[in-house]
Amino acid sequence: YFQKPQSEGIEIARSLAALSESLNSVMSKQVEADTAEQVAQAGQAVAGMSKEELEATIGQQWRAAGLPEGADPVSQIALLEHAGKRLAKDALQKFRTENMDRFSDPMNTEDPREAMLAEFESLGITGFYATNAATAVYTNEANAFSEQVYQARAARTAKQNRANLENDLFELMAPFMSGENWTDQSTEEMLANMQGALDEAYQNFGFSGRDQLMNAITQAVQTLAKYDV
């Protein structure tokens, strides 16, 4: 196959185009590297800030935040994002630590996600870049806290259900331990009531109650031995 002859000008243009593409690639990589460095420097600057300095940064009060005036737009955006993220993370992780026990109480019906949202909103974070970064932190923290709460609440509820059954079984044996007016019919009624409590526990909570029965019997025997009834 033969190619149509190309003029010298076209060849020069092609060479310049190839060179231009290479220069653009180099410049693009340099810009990316410079931007990454600016973002990293902004993160370092925010890392040691107090709550007040973080709030000042979000409000673009650079001097109050201990930052120089006149930073370039890339650095300013990075500072706003890092400050919003850091302020939200510190506050929400503290909220999780201080409220985990309360929210995991089996009797607590509060929604952990709604409670954390109220805490997040109370921070008063404003501005597009800071708010977006902080909202991403809230989403992660709220998901983790909600899952942690419900798992702990379920575990504590299961533990409480077993403790309640054990106590109920022991109480059903109390008249037997007293020995007052006890008959064979009383024994049959006690055993029927204990079986009913075991059946109810299995139906409602899904566990057999065997361990709780053994614990209740052991406790009853120990009580009889203690008082020599």
PDB file of C-alpha atoms in Angstrom, residues 4 6-8 22 32 39-40 48 51 57 71 84 94 100 103 109 119 122 128 135 141 147 151 187 201 213 222:
ATOM      1  CA  LYS A   4      -0.030   9.912  -0.201  1.00  0.00           C
ATOM      2  CA  GLN A   6       2.832  14.556   3.034  1.00  0.00           C
ATOM      3  CA  SER A   7       4.110  18.104   3.000  1.00  0.00           C
ATOM      4  CA  GLU A   8       6.914  19.195   5.349  1.00  0.00           C
ATOM      5  CA  SER A  22       3.563  15.683  26.269  1.00  0.00           C
ATOM      6  CA  GLU A  32      -2.089  17.389  40.547  1.00  0.00           C
ATOM      7  CA  VAL A  39      -4.404  19.622  50.534  1.00  0.00           C
ATOM      8  CA  ALA A  40      -1.903  17.766  52.734  1.00  0.00           C
ATOM      9  CA  GLY A  48      -3.657  20.764  65.780  1.00  0.00           C
ATOM     10  CA  LYS A  51     -12.561  23.821  68.502  1.00  0.00           C
ATOM     11  CA  THR A  57     -11.542  28.485  59.851  1.00  0.00           C
ATOM     12  CA  ALA A  71      -4.194  31.870  50.733  1.00  0.00           C
ATOM     13  CA  GLY A  84     -15.554  20.810  58.683  1.00  0.00           C
ATOM     14  CA  LYS A  94     -17.382  12.256  71.692  1.00  0.00           C
ATOM     15  CA  MET A 100     -23.439   4.621  74.172  1.00  0.00           C
ATOM     16  CA  PHE A 103     -28.808   4.371  74.103  1.00  0.00           C
ATOM     17  CA  THR A 109     -36.620   3.674  72.644  1.00  0.00           C
ATOM     18  CA  GLU A 119     -25.942  16.872  67.784  1.00  0.00           C
ATOM     19  CA  SER A 122     -26.035  21.922  66.817  1.00  0.00           C
ATOM     20  CA  PHE A 128     -20.589  24.562  50.901  1.00  0.00           C
ATOM     21  CA  THR A 135     -22.014  15.697  56.283  1.00  0.00           C
ATOM     22  CA  GLU A 141     -20.597   8.120  62.287  1.00  0.00           C
ATOM     23  CA  GLU A 147     -25.459  -0.328  64.270  1.00  0.00           C
ATOM     24  CA  GLN A 151     -26.419  -4.638  68.521  1.00  0.00           C
ATOM     25  CA  THR A 187     -45.797 -29.782  93.230  1.00  0.00           C
ATOM     26  CA  ALA A 201     -39.535 -17.771  76.914  1.00  0.00           C
ATOM     27  CA  LEU A 213     -33.747 -23.532  85.025  1.00  0.00           C
ATOM     28  CA  GLN A 222     -28.404 -23.206  98.135  1.00  0.00           C
TER      29      GLN A 222
END
